[in-house]
Structures are given as structure tokens and as C-alpha cells.
JSON list of C-alpha atoms in Angstrom, two decimals:
[
{"chain": "A", "resi": 1263, "resn": "UNK", "atom": "CA", "xyz": [6.57, 14.76, 4.79]},
{"chain": "A", "resi": 1264, "resn": "UNK", "atom": "CA", "xyz": [9.67, 12.65, 3.71]},
{"chain": "A", "resi": 1265, "resn": "UNK", "atom": "CA", "xyz": [9.80, 9.18, 4.98]},
{"chain": "A", "resi": 1266, "resn": "UNK", "atom": "CA", "xyz": [12.46, 8.49, 7.67]},
{"chain": "A", "resi": 1267, "resn": "UNK", "atom": "CA", "xyz": [14.45, 5.31, 7.42]},
{"chain": "A", "resi": 1268, "resn": "UNK", "atom": "CA", "xyz": [16.31, 3.82, 10.59]},
{"chain": "A", "resi": 1269, "resn": "UNK", "atom": "CA", "xyz": [19.72, 2.75, 9.29]},
{"chain": "A", "resi": 1270, "resn": "UNK", "atom": "CA", "xyz": [20.89, -0.36, 10.87]},
{"chain": "A", "resi": 1271, "resn": "UNK", "atom": "CA", "xyz": [23.87, -2.40, 9.42]},
{"chain": "A", "resi": 1272, "resn": "UNK", "atom": "CA", "xyz": [23.38, -6.10, 9.21]},
{"chain": "A", "resi": 1273, "resn": "UNK", "atom": "CA", "xyz": [19.83, -5.87, 8.97]},
{"chain": "A", "resi": 1274, "resn": "UNK", "atom": "CA", "xyz": [17.35, -7.97, 6.94]},
{"chain": "A", "resi": 1275, "resn": "UNK", "atom": "CA", "xyz": [14.55, -6.10, 5.09]},
{"chain": "A", "resi": 1276, "resn": "UNK", "atom": "CA", "xyz": [11.46, -6.97, 3.23]},
{"chain": "A", "resi": 1277, "resn": "UNK", "atom": "CA", "xyz": [11.29, -4.54, 0.27]},
{"chain": "A", "resi": 1278, "resn": "UNK", "atom": "CA", "xyz": [8.48, -3.78, -2.01]},
{"chain": "A", "resi": 1279, "resn": "UNK", "atom": "CA", "xyz": [9.00, -1.40, -5.15]},
{"chain": "A", "resi": 1280, "resn": "UNK", "atom": "CA", "xyz": [6.02, -0.57, -7.15]},
{"chain": "A", "resi": 1281, "resn": "UNK", "atom": "CA", "xyz": [6.03, 0.82, -10.69]},
{"chain": "A", "resi": 1282, "resn": "UNK", "atom": "CA", "xyz": [4.81, 4.35, -11.44]},
{"chain": "A", "resi": 1283, "resn": "UNK", "atom": "CA", "xyz": [1.08, 4.20, -11.74]},
{"chain": "A", "resi": 1284, "resn": "UNK", "atom": "CA", "xyz": [1.24, 0.52, -11.58]},
{"chain": "A", "resi": 1285, "resn": "UNK", "atom": "CA", "xyz": [2.15, 0.37, -15.20]},
{"chain": "A", "resi": 1286, "resn": "UNK", "atom": "CA", "xyz": [3.14, -3.27, -16.19]},
{"chain": "A", "resi": 1287, "resn": "UNK", "atom": "CA", "xyz": [6.68, -2.69, -17.29]},
{"chain": "A", "resi": 1288, "resn": "UNK", "atom": "CA", "xyz": [7.78, -6.23, -16.39]},
{"chain": "A", "resi": 1289, "resn": "UNK", "atom": "CA", "xyz": [5.36, -8.08, -18.60]},
{"chain": "A", "resi": 1290, "resn": "UNK", "atom": "CA", "xyz": [8.12, -7.56, -21.02]},
{"chain": "A", "resi": 1291, "resn": "UNK", "atom": "CA", "xyz": [10.60, -10.32, -20.11]},
{"chain": "A", "resi": 1292, "resn": "UNK", "atom": "CA", "xyz": [13.51, -8.20, -21.32]},
{"chain": "A", "resi": 1293, "resn": "UNK", "atom": "CA", "xyz": [12.74, -5.31, -18.71]},
{"chain": "A", "resi": 1294, "resn": "UNK", "atom": "CA", "xyz": [11.97, -7.82, -16.08]},
{"chain": "A", "resi": 1295, "resn": "UNK", "atom": "CA", "xyz": [15.31, -9.46, -16.45]},
{"chain": "A", "resi": 1296, "resn": "UNK", "atom": "CA", "xyz": [16.86, -6.10, -16.16]},
{"chain": "A", "resi": 1297, "resn": "UNK", "atom": "CA", "xyz": [15.53, -5.94, -12.74]},
{"chain": "A", "resi": 1298, "resn": "UNK", "atom": "CA", "xyz": [16.67, -9.26, -11.65]},
{"chain": "A", "resi": 1299, "resn": "UNK", "atom": "CA", "xyz": [20.24, -8.71, -13.19]},
{"chain": "A", "resi": 1300, "resn": "UNK", "atom": "CA", "xyz": [20.60, -5.33, -11.41]},
{"chain": "A", "resi": 1301, "resn": "UNK", "atom": "CA", "xyz": [19.69, -6.55, -8.10]},
{"chain": "A", "resi": 1302, "resn": "UNK", "atom": "CA", "xyz": [22.03, -9.48, -8.50]},
{"chain": "A", "resi": 1303, "resn": "UNK", "atom": "CA", "xyz": [24.78, -7.11, -9.64]},
{"chain": "A", "resi": 1304, "resn": "UNK", "atom": "CA", "xyz": [24.41, -4.70, -6.74]},
{"chain": "A", "resi": 1305, "resn": "UNK", "atom": "CA", "xyz": [24.11, -7.56, -4.16]},
{"chain": "A", "resi": 1306, "resn": "UNK", "atom": "CA", "xyz": [27.58, -8.60, -5.39]},
{"chain": "A", "resi": 1307, "resn": "UNK", "atom": "CA", "xyz": [28.97, -5.05, -5.73]},
{"chain": "A", "resi": 1308, "resn": "UNK", "atom": "CA", "xyz": [27.66, -3.68, -2.42]},
{"chain": "A", "resi": 1309, "resn": "UNK", "atom": "CA", "xyz": [28.18, -7.07, -0.66]},
{"chain": "A", "resi": 1310, "resn": "UNK", "atom": "CA", "xyz": [24.64, -7.74, 0.62]},
{"chain": "A", "resi": 1311, "resn": "UNK", "atom": "CA", "xyz": [22.84, -10.99, 0.69]},
{"chain": "A", "resi": 1312, "resn": "UNK", "atom": "CA", "xyz": [19.67, -11.31, -1.67]},
{"chain": "A", "resi": 1313, "resn": "UNK", "atom": "CA", "xyz": [17.84, -14.03, -0.02]},
{"chain": "A", "resi": 1314, "resn": "UNK", "atom": "CA", "xyz": [14.55, -13.98, -1.87]},
{"chain": "A", "resi": 1315, "resn": "UNK", "atom": "CA", "xyz": [13.16, -11.91, -4.86]},
{"chain": "A", "resi": 1316, "resn": "UNK", "atom": "CA", "xyz": [10.32, -11.84, -7.37]},
{"chain": "A", "resi": 1317, "resn": "UNK", "atom": "CA", "xyz": [9.68, -9.48, -10.21]},
{"chain": "A", "resi": 1318, "resn": "UNK", "atom": "CA", "xyz": [5.88, -9.12, -10.82]},
{"chain": "A", "resi": 1319, "resn": "UNK", "atom": "CA", "xyz": [4.43, -7.25, -13.80]},
{"chain": "A", "resi": 1320, "resn": "UNK", "atom": "CA", "xyz": [4.14, -4.01, -11.87]},
{"chain": "A", "resi": 1321, "resn": "UNK", "atom": "CA", "xyz": [6.16, -4.46, -8.57]},
{"chain": "A", "resi": 1322, "resn": "UNK", "atom": "CA", "xyz": [8.90, -6.45, -6.94]},
{"chain": "A", "resi": 1323, "resn": "UNK", "atom": "CA", "xyz": [9.48, -7.97, -3.56]},
{"chain": "A", "resi": 1324, "resn": "UNK", "atom": "CA", "xyz": [12.87, -8.76, -2.06]},
{"chain": "A", "resi": 1325, "resn": "UNK", "atom": "CA", "xyz": [14.21, -10.24, 1.17]},
{"chain": "A", "resi": 1326, "resn": "UNK", "atom": "CA", "xyz": [17.84, -9.01, 1.74]},
{"chain": "A", "resi": 1327, "resn": "UNK", "atom": "CA", "xyz": [20.38, -8.44, 4.44]},
{"chain": "A", "resi": 1328, "resn": "UNK", "atom": "CA", "xyz": [22.13, -5.15, 3.95]},
{"chain": "A", "resi": 1329, "resn": "UNK", "atom": "CA", "xyz": [25.42, -6.27, 5.36]},
{"chain": "A", "resi": 1330, "resn": "UNK", "atom": "CA", "xyz": [27.94, -3.52, 6.29]},
{"chain": "A", "resi": 1331, "resn": "UNK", "atom": "CA", "xyz": [29.15, -1.90, 3.13]},
{"chain": "A", "resi": 1332, "resn": "UNK", "atom": "CA", "xyz": [25.95, 0.17, 2.19]},
{"chain": "A", "resi": 1333, "resn": "UNK", "atom": "CA", "xyz": [22.64, 1.39, 3.88]},
{"chain": "A", "resi": 1334, "resn": "UNK", "atom": "CA", "xyz": [19.36, 0.21, 2.73]},
{"chain": "A", "resi": 1335, "resn": "UNK", "atom": "CA", "xyz": [18.67, 3.81, 1.46]},
{"chain": "A", "resi": 1336, "resn": "UNK", "atom": "CA", "xyz": [21.82, 3.80, -0.56]},
{"chain": "A", "resi": 1337, "resn": "UNK", "atom": "CA", "xyz": [21.02, 0.30, -2.07]},
{"chain": "A", "resi": 1338, "resn": "UNK", "atom": "CA", "xyz": [17.60, 1.21, -3.02]},
{"chain": "A", "resi": 1339, "resn": "UNK", "atom": "CA", "xyz": [18.55, 4.58, -4.48]},
{"chain": "A", "resi": 1340, "resn": "UNK", "atom": "CA", "xyz": [21.48, 2.79, -6.66]},
{"chain": "A", "resi": 1341, "resn": "UNK", "atom": "CA", "xyz": [19.43, -0.06, -7.78]},
{"chain": "A", "resi": 1342, "resn": "UNK", "atom": "CA", "xyz": [16.08, 1.75, -8.55]},
{"chain": "A", "resi": 1343, "resn": "UNK", "atom": "CA", "xyz": [17.98, 4.55, -10.36]},
{"chain": "A", "resi": 1344, "resn": "UNK", "atom": "CA", "xyz": [19.92, 2.19, -12.58]},
{"chain": "A", "resi": 1345, "resn": "UNK", "atom": "CA", "xyz": [17.04, 0.05, -13.34]},
{"chain": "A", "resi": 1346, "resn": "UNK", "atom": "CA", "xyz": [15.17, 3.06, -14.49]},
{"chain": "A", "resi": 1347, "resn": "UNK", "atom": "CA", "xyz": [18.18, 4.24, -16.67]},
{"chain": "A", "resi": 1348, "resn": "UNK", "atom": "CA", "xyz": [18.48, 0.77, -18.23]},
{"chain": "A", "resi": 1349, "resn": "UNK", "atom": "CA", "xyz": [14.79, 0.55, -18.95]},
{"chain": "A", "resi": 1350, "resn": "UNK", "atom": "CA", "xyz": [14.56, 3.86, -20.59]},
{"chain": "A", "resi": 1351, "resn": "UNK", "atom": "CA", "xyz": [17.31, 3.03, -23.06]},
{"chain": "A", "resi": 1352, "resn": "UNK", "atom": "CA", "xyz": [15.64, 0.10, -24.87]},
{"chain": "A", "resi": 1353, "resn": "UNK", "atom": "CA", "xyz": [12.34, 1.78, -24.90]},
{"chain": "A", "resi": 1354, "resn": "UNK", "atom": "CA", "xyz": [14.04, 4.81, -26.70]},
{"chain": "A", "resi": 1355, "resn": "UNK", "atom": "CA", "xyz": [12.93, 7.71, -24.34]},
{"chain": "A", "resi": 1356, "resn": "UNK", "atom": "CA", "xyz": [14.69, 10.81, -24.99]},
{"chain": "A", "resi": 1357, "resn": "UNK", "atom": "CA", "xyz": [13.42, 12.20, -21.80]},
{"chain": "A", "resi": 1358, "resn": "UNK", "atom": "CA", "xyz": [13.58, 9.77, -18.79]},
{"chain": "A", "resi": 1359, "resn": "UNK", "atom": "CA", "xyz": [10.09, 8.12, -18.08]},
{"chain": "A", "resi": 1360, "resn": "UNK", "atom": "CA", "xyz": [9.43, 7.51, -14.39]},
{"chain": "A", "resi": 1361, "resn": "UNK", "atom": "CA", "xyz": [9.59, 3.78, -13.89]},
{"chain": "A", "resi": 1362, "resn": "UNK", "atom": "CA", "xyz": [9.24, 3.63, -10.04]},
{"chain": "A", "resi": 1363, "resn": "UNK", "atom": "CA", "xyz": [6.48, 5.03, -7.82]},
{"chain": "A", "resi": 1364, "resn": "UNK", "atom": "CA", "xyz": [9.14, 6.27, -5.52]},
{"chain": "A", "resi": 1365, "resn": "UNK", "atom": "CA", "xyz": [9.90, 5.54, -1.92]},
{"chain": "A", "resi": 1366, "resn": "UNK", "atom": "CA", "xyz": [10.17, 1.71, -2.00]},
{"chain": "A", "resi": 1367, "resn": "UNK", "atom": "CA", "xyz": [8.49, 0.11, 1.06]},
{"chain": "A", "resi": 1368, "resn": "UNK", "atom": "CA", "xyz": [10.99, -1.24, 3.31]},
{"chain": "A", "resi": 1369, "resn": "UNK", "atom": "CA", "xyz": [10.35, -3.20, 6.60]},
{"chain": "A", "resi": 1370, "resn": "UNK", "atom": "CA", "xyz": [13.02, -4.44, 9.04]},
{"chain": "A", "resi": 1371, "resn": "UNK", "atom": "CA", "xyz": [12.57, -8.16, 9.62]},
{"chain": "A", "resi": 1372, "resn": "UNK", "atom": "CA", "xyz": [12.31, -8.41, 13.33]},
{"chain": "A", "resi": 1373, "resn": "UNK", "atom": "CA", "xyz": [12.63, -12.20, 14.02]},
{"chain": "A", "resi": 1374, "resn": "UNK", "atom": "CA", "xyz": [12.88, -15.67, 12.39]},
{"chain": "A", "resi": 1375, "resn": "UNK", "atom": "CA", "xyz": [9.07, -16.20, 12.14]},
{"chain": "A", "resi": 1376, "resn": "UNK", "atom": "CA", "xyz": [8.82, -12.75, 10.17]},
{"chain": "A", "resi": 1377, "resn": "UNK", "atom": "CA", "xyz": [11.73, -13.63, 7.99]},
{"chain": "A", "resi": 1378, "resn": "UNK", "atom": "CA", "xyz": [10.32, -16.96, 6.91]},
{"chain": "A", "resi": 1379, "resn": "UNK", "atom": "CA", "xyz": [6.89, -15.43, 6.41]},
{"chain": "A", "resi": 1380, "resn": "UNK", "atom": "CA", "xyz": [8.29, -12.80, 4.01]},
{"chain": "A", "resi": 1381, "resn": "UNK", "atom": "CA", "xyz": [10.47, -15.40, 2.10]},
{"chain": "A", "resi": 1382, "resn": "UNK", "atom": "CA", "xyz": [7.23, -17.44, 1.59]},
{"chain": "A", "resi": 1383, "resn": "UNK", "atom": "CA", "xyz": [5.28, -14.48, 0.61]},
{"chain": "A", "resi": 1384, "resn": "UNK", "atom": "CA", "xyz": [7.77, -13.42, -2.09]},
{"chain": "A", "resi": 1385, "resn": "UNK", "atom": "CA", "xyz": [8.42, -16.70, -3.43]},
{"chain": "A", "resi": 1386, "resn": "UNK", "atom": "CA", "xyz": [4.65, -17.61, -3.75]},
{"chain": "A", "resi": 1387, "resn": "UNK", "atom": "CA", "xyz": [3.69, -14.24, -5.38]},
{"chain": "A", "resi": 1388, "resn": "UNK", "atom": "CA", "xyz": [3.68, -15.46, -8.93]},
{"chain": "A", "resi": 1389, "resn": "UNK", "atom": "CA", "xyz": [1.40, -18.28, -7.92]},
{"chain": "A", "resi": 1390, "resn": "UNK", "atom": "CA", "xyz": [-1.03, -16.07, -6.06]},
{"chain": "A", "resi": 1391, "resn": "UNK", "atom": "CA", "xyz": [-1.15, -13.79, -9.11]},
{"chain": "A", "resi": 1392, "resn": "UNK", "atom": "CA", "xyz": [-1.90, -16.54, -11.39]},
{"chain": "A", "resi": 1393, "resn": "UNK", "atom": "CA", "xyz": [1.52, -16.37, -13.42]},
{"chain": "A", "resi": 1394, "resn": "UNK", "atom": "CA", "xyz": [2.22, -20.07, -12.45]},
{"chain": "A", "resi": 1395, "resn": "UNK", "atom": "CA", "xyz": [-0.13, -22.85, -11.99]},
{"chain": "A", "resi": 1396, "resn": "UNK", "atom": "CA", "xyz": [1.40, -24.46, -8.97]},
{"chain": "A", "resi": 1397, "resn": "UNK", "atom": "CA", "xyz": [3.10, -22.90, -5.89]},
{"chain": "A", "resi": 1398, "resn": "UNK", "atom": "CA", "xyz": [6.46, -24.65, -6.58]},
{"chain": "A", "resi": 1399, "resn": "UNK", "atom": "CA", "xyz": [6.39, -23.94, -10.35]},
{"chain": "A", "resi": 1400, "resn": "UNK", "atom": "CA", "xyz": [9.47, -22.23, -11.79]},
{"chain": "A", "resi": 1401, "resn": "UNK", "atom": "CA", "xyz": [9.09, -18.54, -12.34]},
{"chain": "A", "resi": 1402, "resn": "UNK", "atom": "CA", "xyz": [11.83, -16.93, -14.49]},
{"chain": "A", "resi": 1403, "resn": "UNK", "atom": "CA", "xyz": [11.89, -13.74, -12.31]},
{"chain": "A", "resi": 1404, "resn": "UNK", "atom": "CA", "xyz": [12.21, -15.03, -9.05]},
{"chain": "A", "resi": 1405, "resn": "UNK", "atom": "CA", "xyz": [14.77, -17.39, -7.13]},
{"chain": "A", "resi": 1406, "resn": "UNK", "atom": "CA", "xyz": [12.38, -20.13, -6.23]},
{"chain": "A", "resi": 1407, "resn": "UNK", "atom": "CA", "xyz": [14.57, -22.51, -8.41]},
{"chain": "A", "resi": 1408, "resn": "UNK", "atom": "CA", "xyz": [17.62, -21.57, -6.23]},
{"chain": "A", "resi": 1409, "resn": "UNK", "atom": "CA", "xyz": [15.58, -22.47, -3.09]},
{"chain": "A", "resi": 1410, "resn": "UNK", "atom": "CA", "xyz": [14.29, -25.68, -4.53]},
{"chain": "A", "resi": 1411, "resn": "UNK", "atom": "CA", "xyz": [17.80, -26.79, -5.48]},
{"chain": "A", "resi": 1412, "resn": "UNK", "atom": "CA", "xyz": [19.52, -25.81, -2.10]},
{"chain": "A", "resi": 1413, "resn": "UNK", "atom": "CA", "xyz": [16.67, -26.73, 0.25]},
{"chain": "A", "resi": 1414, "resn": "UNK", "atom": "CA", "xyz": [14.33, -29.20, -1.72]},
{"chain": "A", "resi": 1415, "resn": "UNK", "atom": "CA", "xyz": [10.57, -29.27, -2.62]},
{"chain": "A", "resi": 1416, "resn": "UNK", "atom": "CA", "xyz": [9.63, -30.66, 0.76]},
{"chain": "A", "resi": 1417, "resn": "UNK", "atom": "CA", "xyz": [11.29, -27.69, 2.58]},
{"chain": "A", "resi": 1418, "resn": "UNK", "atom": "CA", "xyz": [9.36, -25.14, 0.45]},
{"chain": "A", "resi": 1419, "resn": "UNK", "atom": "CA", "xyz": [6.15, -27.16, 0.69]},
{"chain": "A", "resi": 1420, "resn": "UNK", "atom": "CA", "xyz": [6.47, -26.99, 4.59]},
{"chain": "A", "resi": 1421, "resn": "UNK", "atom": "CA", "xyz": [7.37, -23.43, 4.37]},
{"chain": "A", "resi": 1422, "resn": "UNK", "atom": "CA", "xyz": [4.52, -22.63, 2.32]},
{"chain": "A", "resi": 1423, "resn": "UNK", "atom": "CA", "xyz": [2.13, -24.42, 4.36]},
{"chain": "A", "resi": 1424, "resn": "UNK", "atom": "CA", "xyz": [3.25, -23.04, 7.66]},
{"chain": "A", "resi": 1425, "resn": "UNK", "atom": "CA", "xyz": [2.90, -19.47, 6.32]},
{"chain": "A", "resi": 1426, "resn": "UNK", "atom": "CA", "xyz": [-0.31, -19.89, 4.13]},
{"chain": "A", "resi": 1427, "resn": "UNK", "atom": "CA", "xyz": [-2.44, -18.09, 6.73]},
{"chain": "A", "resi": 1428, "resn": "UNK", "atom": "CA", "xyz": [-0.25, -15.04, 7.09]},
{"chain": "A", "resi": 1429, "resn": "UNK", "atom": "CA", "xyz": [0.11, -14.53, 3.27]},
{"chain": "A", "resi": 1430, "resn": "UNK", "atom": "CA", "xyz": [-3.62, -14.95, 2.07]}
]
């Protein structure tokens, strides 16, 4: 049975997209950068706010507010489809290889507490996976550095401490 999405303008979502068969496409930094670049491109083109993101070896997490120009379904379809096209080009596939598992998991953020929990979860993902040594370390395929620059390390440390229990 197909998944039903409730379409709400101006809603904030937590998104998880998983690669097909958990293939670790994004261990390749060039392919991981494609994902980052396309999310940023579509955030600008479709006028939605990309609050937090993290591209892991076999999945990515995002927190975004869809705005009013496009629905979450339209955004996910456009970004995932174009990422798959771009990844297939440098790999040299004549027939398009499936990149995404299909049916990204999207969850509407219901309140401020949930918002901050999902932001913390997203930004801490590289540390929990052992890709960085410390929770505040830079990770090239997330926007933790933007958060650090804008809000400061103390803010992030407090955010991570407040949400540690809900993300372990």
C-alpha cells in the first residue's frame, strides 16, 4: 500500500533518506557533496529553509521547513531524482542504478522541543557513527559549522546535552 503524506504548507519536517540496500555511496566524498549541493540548490530554487542536514555513508537526515512554493512530496521527488541522475553520471552507468531505497521517511515536527531534538540528532549523527572524534567536530557533509558560527559552541553543547537522552 502506498504511503499517504499529509500536505501542509509552512510545515517543518525531519527527513531520513536511505540508500538502496544500504549501499555506502557517500563514502565517496564527491558523491556525498552532490547530495549536499543538490539540497542547497533546491532549498534556494524551491524557497524552503534547510535548517539542519547530514549526509552519512548510506543515508542522510534533514530538518527543513517547506515554505509555500512546493509540497514535501514535490521537494523529495525532485531532489532524490536529480541526485540519482547526477550520481549515475560519474559512475558511468548506462542504465540508471537505483540510489535510494525509496519512500524517504518524513515526520512533521509538532513542537519546539521536537524541533530541537531532531536538529541535535541530525548534527550529532557523524559523531555517533564514529566519523568524527568529538560532538562539535566539523564534518564536511553537515552544516554543523554553520550552526557553530551562527550560534556558538556553547549553544550547541547545551543543545546536545539537553537532547542526549532522546538521541541515544
